[in-house]
Amino acid sequence: MKAIAAHPPEKRSARLIDAPAPRPGQGEALLKIRTVGFDGTDHDIDQGVYGSAPPGEEDLIIGHEAVGEVIEIGDDAQVSVGDVVVPTVRRPCPQRCPNCRKGLMDRCSTGDFREHGIKGLHGFAAELAVTDSQYLVKVPPDVEDVAVLLEPLSIAESAITETYLIQRRMEWEPSRALVMGAGPLGLLAAMVLRLRGVEVSAAATRQHDSLKADIVRQMGGRYINVKEEPLAVDGGYDIIVEATGSTRAAMSALPHLARNGVVCILGIYPKGEVCGELGDALTKLVLENQLMFGAVNSNLADFQKGIEDMRALKQRYDGMLSRLITSRHSPEGYREALEPGREAIKAVIDF
Ligand SMILES: [Zn+2]
């Protein structure tokens, strides 16, 4: 079968290979993959920054954002042949830590979890893939066309759910949010916040006539081109979601956090970068009871919330979700999908 595999930690190692077709074992499902989306993690694995092949193998099939159809099941599988599904990414650690035992692998406390397409398990950028059926999310027909966005949406859901959960530490009614970055994760986080009735400003470096700016306006948000406009707003932002991966961008947002506000950090930042304003930001954190936290990955509940919100978004903002998919490629076009350019939002591969 056709598969797109990397050879970590070799640089720019992704290529199209002929891989053996997997077979489902007990409790597993065999998926015929329809579409896979690539993100910064796939890009970083291709660049040799991280990623690890399954034990005893050299190649790692990449791709962790996928939608596929169940075509075969092992004994005791929890799905049926014909189901259209999106797989979650992370699998429990062998020690079964308390969080993994509860299905909260995104909060695994040992760090020995495995991740499809990233760490120790093959991904879904292949004609066929196998995974545990209990981690498959069924996709209703009305959102099948955008289901490849469910994995990144689940990350946004996890981040926003946790933001609200953490803020139960006090009486708190957020009215304004700032999302730094208008890539897929930033835009999806902005959409989830809009569904929660929050005013959203999204800041990025693209022009006002760009697709990204237009999508922000379509959801009723305010787009800020940081090259020309200030981030400041009266009263500050109750929530800041940092999704640029730039230390400088993250630091530039912190002075605009409202009293009692919360910052959710979602990027991966360059090593060893020094920022001069950290002392001011830390003092403000103390004096205004602010909080900053990081969130990675997502769990089954976040995917399920994502399905619900996909439906709400489709009803409220016609065609908006599909505008995030800016290019579709064949498996042979994997290189363009991994390096789609600065104006692109989400590149996908149809198998
Ligand atoms: Zn664990």
Coordinates of C-alpha atoms and ligand atoms in Angstrom, one line a residue:
M1 CA 0.0 0.0 0.0
K2 CA 1.0 3.6 -0.5
A3 CA 2.2 5.4 2.6
I4 CA 4.1 8.6 3.4
A5 CA 6.9 7.8 5.8
A6 CA 9.8 9.7 7.5
H7 CA 13.0 8.3 8.8
P8 CA 13.6 10.3 12.0
P9 CA 15.9 12.0 12.9
E10 CA 17.0 12.3 9.3
K11 CA 16.3 15.8 7.8
R12 CA 13.7 16.1 5.0
S13 CA 13.2 12.4 5.0
A14 CA 9.5 12.1 4.2
R15 CA 8.8 10.1 1.0
L16 CA 6.2 7.9 -0.6
I17 CA 6.9 4.2 0.2
D18 CA 5.3 0.9 -0.5
A19 CA 4.4 -0.4 3.0
P20 CA 2.9 -3.8 4.0
A21 CA -0.9 -3.6 4.6
P22 CA -1.7 -3.9 8.3
R23 CA -4.3 -6.4 9.7
P24 CA -6.6 -5.7 12.6
G25 CA -6.0 -7.6 15.8
Q26 CA -8.3 -8.1 18.8
G27 CA -10.3 -4.9 19.5
E28 CA -8.8 -3.2 16.5
A29 CA -10.2 -1.7 13.3
L30 CA -8.7 -1.5 9.9
L31 CA -9.4 1.9 8.3
K32 CA -9.4 2.7 4.6
I33 CA -8.1 6.2 4.9
R34 CA -9.9 8.9 3.0
T35 CA -8.1 12.1 3.9
V36 CA -5.1 13.1 6.0
G37 CA -4.2 16.7 7.1
F38 CA -0.6 17.8 7.8
D39 CA 0.4 20.3 10.5
G40 CA 3.6 21.7 12.1
T41 CA 4.3 18.4 13.8
D42 CA 4.4 16.5 10.5
H43 CA 6.7 19.2 9.2
D44 CA 8.9 18.9 12.2
I45 CA 9.1 15.1 12.0
D46 CA 10.1 15.6 8.3
Q47 CA 12.8 18.0 9.4
G48 CA 14.1 15.5 11.9
V49 CA 13.2 17.6 15.0
Y50 CA 11.3 14.7 16.6
G51 CA 9.3 11.6 15.9
S52 CA 10.2 7.9 16.5
A53 CA 9.3 4.8 14.5
P54 CA 7.6 1.8 16.1
P55 CA 10.0 -0.4 18.0
G56 CA 12.2 -2.5 15.7
E57 CA 11.3 -0.4 12.6
E58 CA 13.2 2.3 10.8
D59 CA 10.4 4.2 9.1
L60 CA 7.5 6.1 10.7
I61 CA 4.4 6.5 8.7
I62 CA 3.4 10.1 9.5
G63 CA 0.0 11.8 9.7
H64 CA -2.2 12.1 12.8
E65 CA -5.1 14.1 11.4
A66 CA -7.3 11.7 9.5
V67 CA -10.7 10.5 8.5
G68 CA -11.3 7.0 7.2
E69 CA -13.9 4.2 6.9
V70 CA -13.8 1.0 8.9
I71 CA -13.5 -1.9 6.4
E72 CA -12.6 -4.7 8.7
I73 CA -12.7 -5.3 12.5
G74 CA -11.0 -7.7 14.9
D75 CA -12.8 -9.6 17.6
D76 CA -14.5 -7.4 20.3
A77 CA -14.2 -4.2 18.2
Q78 CA -16.4 -1.3 19.3
V79 CA -17.2 0.0 15.8
S80 CA -18.9 -1.5 12.7
V81 CA -17.7 -2.0 9.2
G82 CA -18.9 1.0 7.2
D83 CA -18.5 3.5 10.0
V84 CA -16.8 6.7 9.0
V85 CA -14.4 7.6 11.8
V86 CA -11.7 9.9 13.1
P87 CA -9.0 8.3 15.2
T88 CA -7.7 10.0 18.3
V89 CA -3.9 10.3 18.4
R90 CA -2.5 9.3 21.8
R91 CA -2.5 5.9 23.4
P92 CA -1.9 5.0 27.1
C93 CA 1.5 4.5 28.6
P94 CA 2.4 0.9 29.5
Q95 CA 2.5 1.7 33.2
R96 CA -1.2 2.8 32.9
C97 CA -0.7 6.0 35.0
P98 CA -3.7 7.4 36.8
N99 CA -4.6 9.8 34.0
C100 CA -4.1 7.2 31.2
R101 CA -6.3 4.8 33.2
K102 CA -9.1 7.4 33.0
G103 CA -8.6 7.9 29.3
L104 CA -6.9 11.2 29.8
M105 CA -3.8 10.3 27.8
D106 CA -3.3 14.0 27.0
R107 CA -2.4 14.4 30.6
C108 CA -0.2 11.2 30.9
S109 CA 2.0 11.6 33.9
T110 CA 4.8 9.3 32.8
G111 CA 5.4 10.7 29.4
D112 CA 5.7 7.1 28.0
F113 CA 2.5 7.4 26.0
R114 CA 2.6 6.5 22.2
E115 CA 1.2 8.7 19.5
H116 CA 0.1 7.6 16.0
G117 CA 2.3 9.2 13.4
I118 CA 4.5 10.8 16.0
K119 CA 5.9 8.5 18.7
G120 CA 6.2 4.8 18.5
L121 CA 3.1 4.1 16.4
H122 CA 2.5 4.4 12.6
G123 CA 0.3 7.3 11.5
F124 CA -2.5 7.5 9.1
A125 CA -0.9 8.9 5.9
A126 CA -1.4 5.6 4.1
E127 CA -4.1 3.8 2.2
L128 CA -4.8 1.6 5.2
A129 CA -4.2 2.0 8.9
V130 CA -5.0 0.0 12.1
T131 CA -5.8 1.3 15.5
D132 CA -7.7 0.4 18.7
S133 CA -11.4 0.7 18.0
Q134 CA -12.1 2.2 21.4
Y135 CA -10.3 5.4 20.3
L136 CA -12.3 6.0 17.2
V137 CA -14.9 8.8 17.0
K138 CA -17.8 8.2 14.7
V139 CA -18.5 11.0 12.2
P140 CA -22.1 11.8 11.3
P141 CA -22.7 12.3 7.6
D142 CA -23.4 16.1 7.9
V143 CA -19.8 16.8 8.9
E144 CA -17.9 14.2 6.9
D145 CA -16.7 16.8 4.4
V146 CA -14.8 18.7 7.2
A147 CA -14.0 15.8 9.5
V148 CA -10.3 15.9 8.6
L149 CA -10.3 19.1 10.8
L150 CA -11.6 17.3 13.8
E151 CA -8.2 16.4 15.3
P152 CA -6.9 20.0 15.2
L153 CA -10.4 21.2 16.4
S154 CA -10.1 18.8 19.4
I155 CA -6.9 20.5 20.4
A156 CA -8.7 23.8 20.5
E157 CA -11.6 22.3 22.4
S158 CA -9.2 20.8 25.0
A159 CA -7.5 24.2 25.4
I160 CA -10.7 26.2 25.8
T161 CA -12.4 23.6 28.1
E162 CA -9.3 23.6 30.3
T163 CA -9.2 27.4 30.3
Y164 CA -12.8 27.6 31.7
L165 CA -12.1 24.8 34.1
I166 CA -9.0 26.5 35.5
Q167 CA -10.9 29.8 35.9
R168 CA -13.3 28.2 38.3
R169 CA -10.7 29.3 40.8
M170 CA -12.7 32.6 41.0
E171 CA -15.8 34.4 39.8
W172 CA -15.0 35.0 36.2
E173 CA -17.1 36.0 33.2
P174 CA -14.9 36.4 30.1
S175 CA -16.1 38.8 27.5
R176 CA -13.0 39.4 25.3
A177 CA -10.3 37.0 23.9
L178 CA -7.2 37.5 21.9
V179 CA -5.9 34.7 19.7
M180 CA -2.3 35.1 18.6
G181 CA -1.8 33.4 15.3
A182 CA -4.2 32.6 12.5
G183 CA -3.0 29.2 11.5
P184 CA -5.5 26.3 11.7
L185 CA -5.2 26.0 15.5
G186 CA -5.6 29.8 16.1
L187 CA -8.6 30.0 13.8
L188 CA -10.2 26.9 15.3
A189 CA -9.6 28.2 18.8
A190 CA -11.2 31.5 17.8
M191 CA -14.2 29.7 16.4
V192 CA -14.7 27.7 19.7
L193 CA -14.5 31.0 21.6
R194 CA -17.1 32.6 19.3
L195 CA -19.5 29.7 20.0
R196 CA -19.0 30.4 23.7
G197 CA -20.2 34.0 23.1
V198 CA -16.8 35.6 23.5
E199 CA -15.7 38.6 21.5
V200 CA -12.6 37.5 19.6
S201 CA -9.7 39.4 18.2
A202 CA -7.2 37.4 16.2
A203 CA -3.7 38.8 15.5
A204 CA -1.3 37.7 12.8
T205 CA 1.1 39.1 10.2
R206 CA -1.1 38.6 7.1
Q207 CA -2.8 41.5 5.3
H208 CA -6.5 42.4 5.9
D209 CA -7.3 41.2 2.4
S210 CA -5.9 37.7 3.1
L211 CA -8.0 34.6 3.5
K212 CA -7.1 34.3 7.2
A213 CA -8.3 37.8 7.9
D214 CA -11.5 37.1 6.0
I215 CA -12.3 34.0 8.0
V216 CA -11.8 35.9 11.2
R217 CA -14.3 38.5 10.0
Q218 CA -16.7 35.7 8.8
M219 CA -17.0 34.4 12.4
G220 CA -17.7 38.0 13.6
G221 CA -14.2 38.5 15.0
R222 CA -11.8 41.4 14.7
Y223 CA -8.6 40.8 12.7
I224 CA -5.4 42.6 13.8
N225 CA -2.5 42.9 11.4
V226 CA 0.3 43.2 14.0
K227 CA 2.6 44.8 11.5
E228 CA 0.3 47.8 11.3
E229 CA -2.1 47.8 14.3
P230 CA -1.7 47.6 18.1
L231 CA -3.1 44.7 20.1
A232 CA -4.4 47.0 22.9
V233 CA -8.1 47.0 23.8
D234 CA -9.8 48.9 26.7
G235 CA -9.9 46.7 29.8
G236 CA -7.6 44.1 28.3
Y237 CA -8.4 40.5 27.2
D238 CA -9.8 38.0 29.6
I239 CA -8.4 35.1 27.6
I240 CA -5.2 35.0 25.5
V241 CA -4.6 32.0 23.3
E242 CA -1.0 31.9 22.1
A243 CA -0.8 29.8 18.9
T244 CA 2.1 31.4 17.0
G245 CA 5.1 29.5 18.5
S246 CA 7.0 32.8 18.5
T247 CA 8.4 33.9 21.9
R248 CA 8.3 37.5 20.8
A249 CA 4.7 37.3 19.7
A250 CA 3.8 35.6 23.0
M251 CA 5.5 38.3 25.0
S252 CA 3.9 41.1 23.0
A253 CA 0.5 39.8 24.0
L254 CA 1.0 39.5 27.8
P255 CA 0.8 43.2 28.7
H256 CA -2.8 43.1 27.3
L257 CA -4.1 40.5 29.6
A258 CA -6.9 41.7 31.8
R259 CA -6.9 41.4 35.6
N260 CA -7.8 37.8 36.6
G261 CA -7.1 36.8 33.0
V262 CA -5.7 33.5 31.7
V263 CA -3.1 32.8 29.0
C264 CA -3.3 29.4 27.2
I265 CA 0.0 28.5 25.5
L266 CA -0.3 26.2 22.5
G267 CA 2.9 26.7 20.5
I268 CA 6.4 25.1 20.4
Y269 CA 9.0 27.8 20.9
P270 CA 12.6 28.1 19.6
K271 CA 15.2 26.9 22.1
G272 CA 17.3 29.4 24.0
E273 CA 15.5 32.5 22.9
V274 CA 15.8 35.4 25.4
C275 CA 13.1 38.0 26.0
G276 CA 13.7 41.2 27.9
E277 CA 10.1 41.9 29.1
L278 CA 9.7 38.7 31.2
G279 CA 10.2 40.5 34.5
D280 CA 7.4 42.9 33.8
A281 CA 5.1 40.1 32.7
L282 CA 5.8 38.1 35.8
T283 CA 5.1 41.0 38.1
K284 CA 1.8 41.7 36.3
L285 CA 1.0 38.0 36.7
V286 CA 1.4 38.3 40.5
L287 CA -0.3 41.7 41.0
E288 CA -3.3 40.9 38.8
N289 CA -3.9 37.2 39.8
Q290 CA -3.2 36.1 36.3
L291 CA -2.5 32.6 35.2
M292 CA -0.5 31.0 32.3
F293 CA -0.8 27.4 31.3
G294 CA 0.2 25.1 28.5
A295 CA -2.0 22.4 26.9
V296 CA -1.0 19.6 24.5
N297 CA -3.0 16.9 22.7
S298 CA -6.7 16.1 23.4
N299 CA -8.9 13.2 24.6
L300 CA -12.0 11.4 23.3
A301 CA -14.3 13.9 25.0
D302 CA -12.6 16.8 23.2
F303 CA -13.2 15.0 19.8
Q304 CA -16.9 14.5 20.7
K305 CA -17.3 18.1 21.7
G306 CA -15.6 18.9 18.4
I307 CA -18.2 17.0 16.4
E308 CA -20.9 19.0 18.3
D309 CA -19.2 22.3 17.5
M310 CA -18.6 21.4 13.9
R311 CA -22.3 21.1 13.5
A312 CA -22.9 24.4 15.2
L313 CA -20.2 26.1 13.2
K314 CA -21.6 24.8 9.9
Q315 CA -25.1 26.1 10.8
R316 CA -23.9 29.5 12.0
Y317 CA -21.1 30.2 9.5
D318 CA -21.9 28.6 6.2
G319 CA -18.9 27.2 4.4
M320 CA -16.4 28.6 6.9
L321 CA -14.9 25.4 8.1
S322 CA -14.2 24.1 4.6
R323 CA -12.4 27.4 3.8
L324 CA -9.6 26.2 6.2
I325 CA -8.7 23.5 3.7
T326 CA -6.6 25.5 1.3
S327 CA -5.2 22.7 -0.9
R328 CA -5.8 19.0 -1.6
H329 CA -3.0 16.7 -2.9
S330 CA -2.5 13.2 -4.1
P331 CA -0.2 11.0 -2.1
E332 CA 2.5 11.8 -4.7
G333 CA 2.1 15.5 -3.8
Y334 CA 3.2 15.0 -0.2
R335 CA 6.0 17.5 -0.5
E336 CA 3.7 20.4 -1.4
A337 CA 1.4 19.3 1.4
L338 CA 4.2 19.4 3.9
E339 CA 5.4 22.8 2.7
P340 CA 2.3 24.6 1.5
G341 CA 3.5 28.2 1.9
R342 CA 2.7 31.1 4.1
E343 CA -0.8 31.9 2.8
A344 CA -2.0 28.3 3.2
I345 CA -4.0 27.2 6.2
K346 CA -4.5 23.4 5.9
A347 CA -3.2 21.2 3.2
V348 CA -4.6 17.7 3.0
I349 CA -3.9 14.5 1.1
D350 CA -6.7 12.4 -0.4
F351 CA -5.9 8.7 -0.5
Ligands
ZN1 ZN 0.2 7.6 31.2

